[in-house]
Coordinates of C-alpha atoms in Angstrom, one line a residue:
M1 CA 83.6 68.8 123.7
N2 CA 84.0 70.7 126.6
D3 CA 87.7 69.6 127.1
Y4 CA 88.4 71.0 123.9
K5 CA 87.0 74.5 124.6
K6 CA 89.0 74.7 128.1
A7 CA 92.2 73.5 126.0
M8 CA 91.6 76.4 123.5
G9 CA 90.8 78.9 126.2
E10 CA 94.2 78.1 128.0
R11 CA 95.7 78.8 124.8
L12 CA 93.7 82.1 124.4
R13 CA 94.5 83.0 127.6
T14 CA 98.5 82.3 127.4
Q15 CA 99.1 84.2 124.4
R16 CA 97.0 87.1 125.3
K17 CA 99.0 87.8 128.2
K18 CA 102.5 86.9 126.3
Q19 CA 101.2 89.9 124.4
Q20 CA 100.2 92.0 127.2
L21 CA 96.5 92.6 126.4
T22 CA 93.9 92.5 128.8
Q23 CA 90.8 90.5 128.4
E24 CA 89.1 93.5 127.6
Q25 CA 91.3 95.3 124.8
L26 CA 91.0 91.7 123.0
A27 CA 87.3 91.8 123.3
E28 CA 87.0 95.2 122.0
C29 CA 89.2 94.1 118.8
L30 CA 86.7 91.1 118.3
N31 CA 83.8 93.4 118.7
I32 CA 82.2 91.2 121.5
S33 CA 81.3 91.8 125.1
I34 CA 84.2 91.0 128.3
K35 CA 81.7 88.6 129.5
H36 CA 81.8 86.7 126.2
Y37 CA 85.6 86.5 125.5
S38 CA 86.2 85.6 129.5
E39 CA 83.6 82.7 129.0
A40 CA 86.1 81.9 125.9
E41 CA 89.1 81.7 127.5
R42 CA 87.6 79.5 130.6
G43 CA 86.1 76.9 128.3
L44 CA 82.4 77.9 128.5
V45 CA 81.8 79.4 125.0
G46 CA 83.5 79.2 121.7
L47 CA 84.6 81.8 119.4
S48 CA 82.9 82.6 115.8
V49 CA 85.1 81.3 112.8
E50 CA 85.6 85.1 112.0
N51 CA 86.7 85.8 115.5
L52 CA 89.2 82.8 115.6
I53 CA 90.7 84.1 112.5
K54 CA 90.9 87.5 113.7
V55 CA 92.0 86.5 117.2
S56 CA 95.2 84.2 115.6
E57 CA 96.4 87.3 113.4
I58 CA 96.3 89.3 116.7
L59 CA 98.0 87.4 118.6
G60 CA 100.4 85.9 116.1
I61 CA 99.2 82.1 116.1
S62 CA 98.7 79.7 113.8
L63 CA 94.9 78.4 113.7
D64 CA 96.2 74.8 114.1
Y65 CA 97.7 76.1 117.5
L66 CA 94.7 78.2 118.7
L67 CA 92.6 74.7 117.6
K68 CA 94.5 72.0 118.1
G69 CA 97.4 72.7 120.0
I70 CA 99.7 71.8 117.4
S71 CA 102.6 73.7 117.1
I72 CA 104.2 74.7 114.0
D73 CA 107.8 76.1 114.3
Y74 CA 107.6 79.3 111.5
P75 CA 111.0 80.4 110.8
F76 CA 109.6 84.1 111.5
P77 CA 106.3 85.2 113.3
V78 CA 103.2 84.6 110.9
R79 CA 102.7 88.3 110.9
M80 CA 105.7 89.4 109.2
L81 CA 105.1 86.9 106.8
E82 CA 101.9 88.2 106.3
I83 CA 102.8 91.8 106.3
Y84 CA 105.9 90.8 103.4
Q85 CA 103.3 88.5 101.1
N86 CA 101.0 91.8 101.3
C87 CA 103.9 94.0 100.4
P88 CA 104.1 94.8 96.8
E89 CA 106.9 93.3 94.7
S90 CA 108.6 96.7 94.4
K91 CA 108.6 97.6 97.7
K92 CA 109.7 93.8 99.1
K93 CA 113.4 94.5 98.6
Y94 CA 113.0 97.7 101.0
L95 CA 111.3 95.5 103.3
L96 CA 114.1 92.7 103.7
E97 CA 116.9 95.8 103.8
L98 CA 114.9 97.2 106.5
L99 CA 115.0 93.9 108.6
E100 CA 118.6 93.4 107.8
L101 CA 119.4 96.7 109.3
E102 CA 117.5 95.7 112.5
A103 CA 118.9 92.6 112.7
K104 CA 122.6 93.9 112.5
I105 CA 121.7 96.5 115.4
Y106 CA 120.3 93.3 117.8
L107 CA 122.8 90.7 116.9

């Protein structure tokens, strides 16, 4: 069981750093102490299911990856999919147009 916690902690640390967040910032978002979050990254403690869900959303990673290390290749970031899915039907067309314009700028 400790190997599982350590592996998950390593994934937490890696993804947090990719997002350029500090332990303090993530702990604050999860409403837990910095000490508890630090211990989670070191594999000493776990996080509640509620906080696992929150951290996956904050870091833009799937729960499969966070919990099991299984990477699922999404065609675009999970957060973008959530935004699109939660967008009212009448506004989805505009959201897609905005993304297409953004893509033209950077391609």
